[in-house]
Amino acid sequence: MTALQGLWPEVQDTCTSLGLMLSIVLFTALARVVLQRQMYRPMAHTFVLEFLATFQLCCCTHELQVLSEQEPAHPTWPLTLIYFFSLVHGLTLVGTSSNPCGVMMQMMLGGMSPEIGATRLMAQLIGALCSRYCIGVLWSLGLTRYHVSDRSFVCRNPIHVDLPKAIVIEAICSFIFHSALLHFQEVRTKLRIHLLAALITFLVYAGILSMILMFSFFLPWLYNNHTTNKKE
């Protein structure tokens, strides 16, 4: 009983953070439905959808960082959250990119006009800034012990390695994800979203494992093998 009482504040904080993120998702979904009925100009429609998608994604990302600071009740709990919210974003943000790199890639490949690309990029920037302000206001309310007004928004290194190693891991995971994305184009949308959410969760889990294997086994073996061949 004492152990359960000691665990209860953590459960309350976790439930509060989850409730906050789901409320943000519901709010943006409602705003999307209402504004779609009021917007008739294609450019304004594109801007609003991209703004709401980026706002939702950034708010949930900030709150997931708060959850990551809490002690998980089970080792698989963070991975469960990643899968669940990847699935939620995939189902609710259909038709938007929420990624400036994706927009610029489409523009360079000729799949998107410069006007639409600039509109999407502007919407993403404004949505990210608005999410930062709104989540700061919500944190100042002190809904949980981890919600404090002076929290910093600085970028953090989640895998705690040197920059060159992090770049290699990021490149490998990005290559795997985009390759899977191309191969999943023919799969039904609902099934594709589940597959991509599972892949994102797997890459998050396997990123650190692949980093350990690569820099402690594979690259040294490759270097030694190359040196041996040169000597021969």
Short mmCIF file of C-alpha atoms in Angstrom, two decimals:
data_model
loop_
_atom_site.label_atom_id
_atom_site.label_comp_id
_atom_site.label_asym_id
_atom_site.label_seq_id
_atom_site.Cartn_x
_atom_site.Cartn_y
_atom_site.Cartn_z
CA MET A 1 0.00 0.00 0.00
CA THR A 2 2.85 2.38 0.83
CA ALA A 3 4.49 1.66 -2.52
CA LEU A 4 1.23 2.40 -4.33
CA GLN A 5 0.81 5.67 -2.45
CA GLY A 6 4.35 6.67 -3.39
CA LEU A 7 3.65 5.85 -7.04
CA TRP A 8 0.32 7.71 -7.17
CA PRO A 9 1.77 11.25 -7.73
CA GLU A 10 3.72 9.96 -10.75
CA VAL A 11 0.56 8.35 -12.14
CA GLN A 12 -1.35 11.60 -11.65
CA ASP A 13 1.34 13.62 -13.44
CA THR A 14 1.43 11.13 -16.32
CA CYS A 15 -2.35 11.14 -16.70
CA THR A 16 -2.41 14.94 -16.60
CA SER A 17 0.22 15.19 -19.35
CA LEU A 18 -1.60 12.62 -21.49
CA GLY A 19 -4.89 14.45 -20.95
CA LEU A 20 -3.26 17.73 -21.96
CA MET A 21 -1.88 16.26 -25.20
CA LEU A 22 -5.18 14.59 -26.10
CA SER A 23 -6.99 17.88 -25.40
CA ILE A 24 -4.64 19.66 -27.80
CA VAL A 25 -5.30 17.01 -30.46
CA LEU A 26 -9.07 17.34 -30.00
CA PHE A 27 -8.88 21.15 -30.05
CA THR A 28 -6.90 21.23 -33.29
CA ALA A 29 -9.21 18.63 -34.85
CA LEU A 30 -12.24 20.75 -33.97
CA ALA A 31 -10.56 23.91 -35.26
CA ARG A 32 -9.67 22.07 -38.47
CA VAL A 33 -13.27 21.03 -39.06
CA VAL A 34 -14.68 24.49 -38.31
CA LEU A 35 -12.14 26.40 -40.39
CA GLN A 36 -12.41 24.02 -43.35
CA ARG A 37 -16.08 24.98 -43.62
CA GLN A 38 -15.24 28.68 -43.52
CA MET A 39 -12.19 28.70 -45.80
CA TYR A 40 -12.85 28.74 -49.53
CA ARG A 41 -9.54 30.07 -50.85
CA PRO A 42 -7.06 27.23 -51.55
CA MET A 43 -4.03 29.17 -50.28
CA ALA A 44 -5.72 30.12 -47.01
CA HIS A 45 -6.96 26.54 -46.62
CA THR A 46 -3.40 25.21 -47.08
CA PHE A 47 -2.01 27.72 -44.59
CA VAL A 48 -4.54 26.90 -41.88
CA LEU A 49 -4.15 23.13 -42.20
CA GLU A 50 -0.36 23.37 -42.06
CA PHE A 51 -0.47 25.79 -39.14
CA LEU A 52 -2.76 23.56 -37.07
CA ALA A 53 -0.76 20.43 -37.90
CA THR A 54 2.53 22.02 -36.84
CA PHE A 55 0.93 23.51 -33.72
CA GLN A 56 -0.39 20.10 -32.66
CA LEU A 57 2.85 18.28 -33.42
CA CYS A 58 5.08 20.79 -31.59
CA CYS A 59 2.82 21.03 -28.52
CA CYS A 60 2.76 17.25 -28.14
CA THR A 61 6.52 17.07 -28.66
CA HIS A 62 7.14 19.61 -25.89
CA GLU A 63 4.86 17.70 -23.55
CA LEU A 64 6.45 14.36 -24.44
CA GLN A 65 9.77 15.86 -23.34
CA VAL A 66 8.17 16.52 -19.95
CA LEU A 67 6.96 12.92 -19.80
CA SER A 68 10.42 11.64 -20.69
CA GLU A 69 11.79 13.22 -17.51
CA GLN A 70 9.52 11.11 -15.33
CA GLU A 71 10.50 7.68 -14.13
CA PRO A 72 8.58 5.19 -16.35
CA ALA A 73 6.53 2.54 -14.58
CA HIS A 74 7.74 0.03 -17.19
CA PRO A 75 10.66 0.15 -19.68
CA THR A 76 8.27 -0.16 -22.63
CA TRP A 77 6.10 2.78 -21.54
CA PRO A 78 8.05 5.48 -23.49
CA LEU A 79 7.95 3.31 -26.63
CA THR A 80 4.20 2.83 -26.16
CA LEU A 81 3.74 6.60 -26.02
CA ILE A 82 5.84 7.09 -29.16
CA TYR A 83 3.80 4.52 -31.08
CA PHE A 84 0.47 5.86 -29.84
CA PHE A 85 1.14 9.52 -30.65
CA SER A 86 2.80 8.66 -33.97
CA LEU A 87 -0.43 6.86 -34.80
CA VAL A 88 -2.57 9.79 -33.59
CA HIS A 89 -0.59 12.31 -35.64
CA GLY A 90 -0.64 10.06 -38.67
CA LEU A 91 -4.42 9.68 -38.51
CA THR A 92 -5.23 13.33 -37.78
CA LEU A 93 -2.65 15.16 -39.91
CA VAL A 94 -3.33 13.56 -43.28
CA GLY A 95 -2.63 15.96 -46.14
CA THR A 96 -0.04 18.05 -44.29
CA SER A 97 3.73 17.78 -44.13
CA SER A 98 4.64 19.53 -40.82
CA ASN A 99 8.24 19.23 -41.93
CA PRO A 100 10.15 22.04 -43.69
CA CYS A 101 12.67 19.57 -45.13
CA GLY A 102 9.83 17.62 -46.76
CA VAL A 103 8.36 20.80 -48.23
CA MET A 104 11.70 21.95 -49.65
CA MET A 105 12.36 18.50 -51.11
CA GLN A 106 9.00 18.56 -52.90
CA MET A 107 9.72 22.05 -54.20
CA MET A 108 13.13 21.01 -55.55
CA LEU A 109 11.62 17.92 -57.21
CA GLY A 110 8.94 20.06 -58.84
CA GLY A 111 6.08 18.44 -56.96
CA MET A 112 5.02 21.68 -55.30
CA SER A 113 4.85 25.25 -56.58
CA PRO A 114 7.04 27.89 -54.87
CA GLU A 115 3.94 29.80 -53.71
CA ILE A 116 2.41 26.80 -51.94
CA GLY A 117 5.81 25.82 -50.55
CA ALA A 118 6.41 29.29 -49.12
CA THR A 119 2.90 29.28 -47.62
CA ARG A 120 3.50 25.93 -45.94
CA LEU A 121 6.88 27.01 -44.60
CA MET A 122 5.43 30.22 -43.20
CA ALA A 123 2.56 28.31 -41.59
CA GLN A 124 5.00 25.85 -40.02
CA LEU A 125 7.13 28.64 -38.59
CA ILE A 126 4.15 30.48 -37.10
CA GLY A 127 2.64 27.24 -35.79
CA ALA A 128 5.91 26.27 -34.07
CA LEU A 129 6.25 29.71 -32.45
CA CYS A 130 2.61 29.72 -31.31
CA SER A 131 2.98 26.24 -29.82
CA ARG A 132 6.01 27.39 -27.88
CA TYR A 133 4.09 30.31 -26.43
CA CYS A 134 0.94 28.30 -25.64
CA ILE A 135 2.76 25.39 -24.03
CA GLY A 136 4.73 27.89 -21.92
CA VAL A 137 1.45 29.37 -20.68
CA LEU A 138 0.12 25.88 -19.88
CA TRP A 139 3.30 24.97 -18.01
CA SER A 140 3.02 28.14 -15.94
CA LEU A 141 -0.30 26.82 -14.57
CA GLY A 142 1.62 24.13 -12.68
CA LEU A 143 -0.69 21.27 -13.60
CA THR A 144 2.03 18.75 -12.67
CA ARG A 145 5.25 18.88 -10.69
CA TYR A 146 7.16 19.02 -13.97
CA HIS A 147 5.20 21.99 -15.30
CA VAL A 148 7.18 25.07 -14.34
CA SER A 149 7.19 28.43 -16.07
CA ASP A 150 10.99 28.67 -16.34
CA ARG A 151 11.42 25.44 -18.32
CA SER A 152 13.83 25.82 -21.20
CA PHE A 153 13.07 25.05 -24.85
CA VAL A 154 16.68 24.35 -25.79
CA CYS A 155 17.39 21.42 -28.11
CA ARG A 156 18.63 18.35 -26.27
CA ASN A 157 20.68 15.38 -27.34
CA PRO A 158 18.50 12.30 -26.71
CA ILE A 159 21.18 9.71 -27.50
CA HIS A 160 24.04 11.42 -25.65
CA VAL A 161 26.83 10.84 -28.18
CA ASP A 162 29.23 12.99 -30.15
CA LEU A 163 27.88 15.00 -33.07
CA PRO A 164 29.52 12.89 -35.86
CA LYS A 165 28.09 9.68 -34.42
CA ALA A 166 24.67 11.29 -34.00
CA ILE A 167 24.74 12.42 -37.65
CA VAL A 168 25.52 8.88 -38.83
CA ILE A 169 22.70 7.39 -36.75
CA GLU A 170 20.28 10.07 -37.92
CA ALA A 171 21.26 9.42 -41.55
CA ILE A 172 20.79 5.66 -41.21
CA CYS A 173 17.39 5.99 -39.51
CA SER A 174 16.24 8.60 -42.04
CA PHE A 175 17.31 6.38 -44.95
CA ILE A 176 15.40 3.42 -43.51
CA PHE A 177 12.30 5.51 -42.84
CA HIS A 178 12.18 7.18 -46.25
CA SER A 179 12.89 3.90 -48.03
CA ALA A 180 9.98 2.31 -46.17
CA LEU A 181 7.83 5.33 -46.97
CA LEU A 182 8.44 4.84 -50.68
CA HIS A 183 7.66 1.12 -50.49
CA PHE A 184 4.47 1.73 -48.46
CA GLN A 185 2.92 4.02 -51.09
CA GLU A 186 0.78 1.22 -52.51
CA VAL A 187 -0.47 0.10 -49.07
CA ARG A 188 -3.92 1.24 -47.87
CA THR A 189 -3.73 4.51 -45.93
CA LYS A 190 -4.95 3.20 -42.56
CA LEU A 191 -2.62 0.23 -42.66
CA ARG A 192 0.27 2.39 -43.88
CA ILE A 193 -0.12 4.72 -40.88
CA HIS A 194 0.09 1.77 -38.48
CA LEU A 195 3.17 0.44 -40.27
CA LEU A 196 4.92 3.81 -40.19
CA ALA A 197 4.08 4.34 -36.50
CA ALA A 198 5.52 0.92 -35.72
CA LEU A 199 8.61 1.73 -37.81
CA ILE A 200 9.15 5.04 -35.98
CA THR A 201 8.91 3.23 -32.64
CA PHE A 202 11.35 0.58 -33.83
CA LEU A 203 13.83 3.19 -35.06
CA VAL A 204 13.68 5.03 -31.74
CA TYR A 205 14.39 1.76 -29.94
CA ALA A 206 16.99 0.52 -32.42
CA GLY A 207 18.81 3.83 -32.81
CA ILE A 208 20.86 3.46 -29.66
CA LEU A 209 21.36 -0.27 -30.26
CA SER A 210 22.61 0.33 -33.80
CA MET A 211 24.89 3.09 -32.51
CA ILE A 212 26.48 0.66 -30.04
CA LEU A 213 26.89 -2.08 -32.65
CA MET A 214 28.24 0.23 -35.32
CA PHE A 215 30.82 2.12 -33.29
CA SER A 216 31.96 -0.79 -31.13
CA PHE A 217 31.94 -3.63 -33.67
CA PHE A 218 31.12 -2.95 -37.32
CA LEU A 219 33.27 0.14 -38.05
CA PRO A 220 36.35 -1.22 -36.20
CA TRP A 221 35.95 -4.51 -38.09
CA LEU A 222 35.64 -2.65 -41.41
CA TYR A 223 38.73 -0.59 -40.65
CA ASN A 224 40.78 -3.63 -39.62
CA ASN A 225 39.65 -5.56 -42.70
CA HIS A 226 40.56 -2.65 -44.98
CA THR A 227 44.00 -2.32 -43.33
CA THR A 228 44.63 -6.06 -43.72
CA ASN A 229 43.72 -5.95 -47.42
CA LYS A 230 46.08 -3.03 -48.00
CA LYS A 231 48.94 -4.92 -46.34
CA GLU A 232 48.28 -7.96 -48.53
#
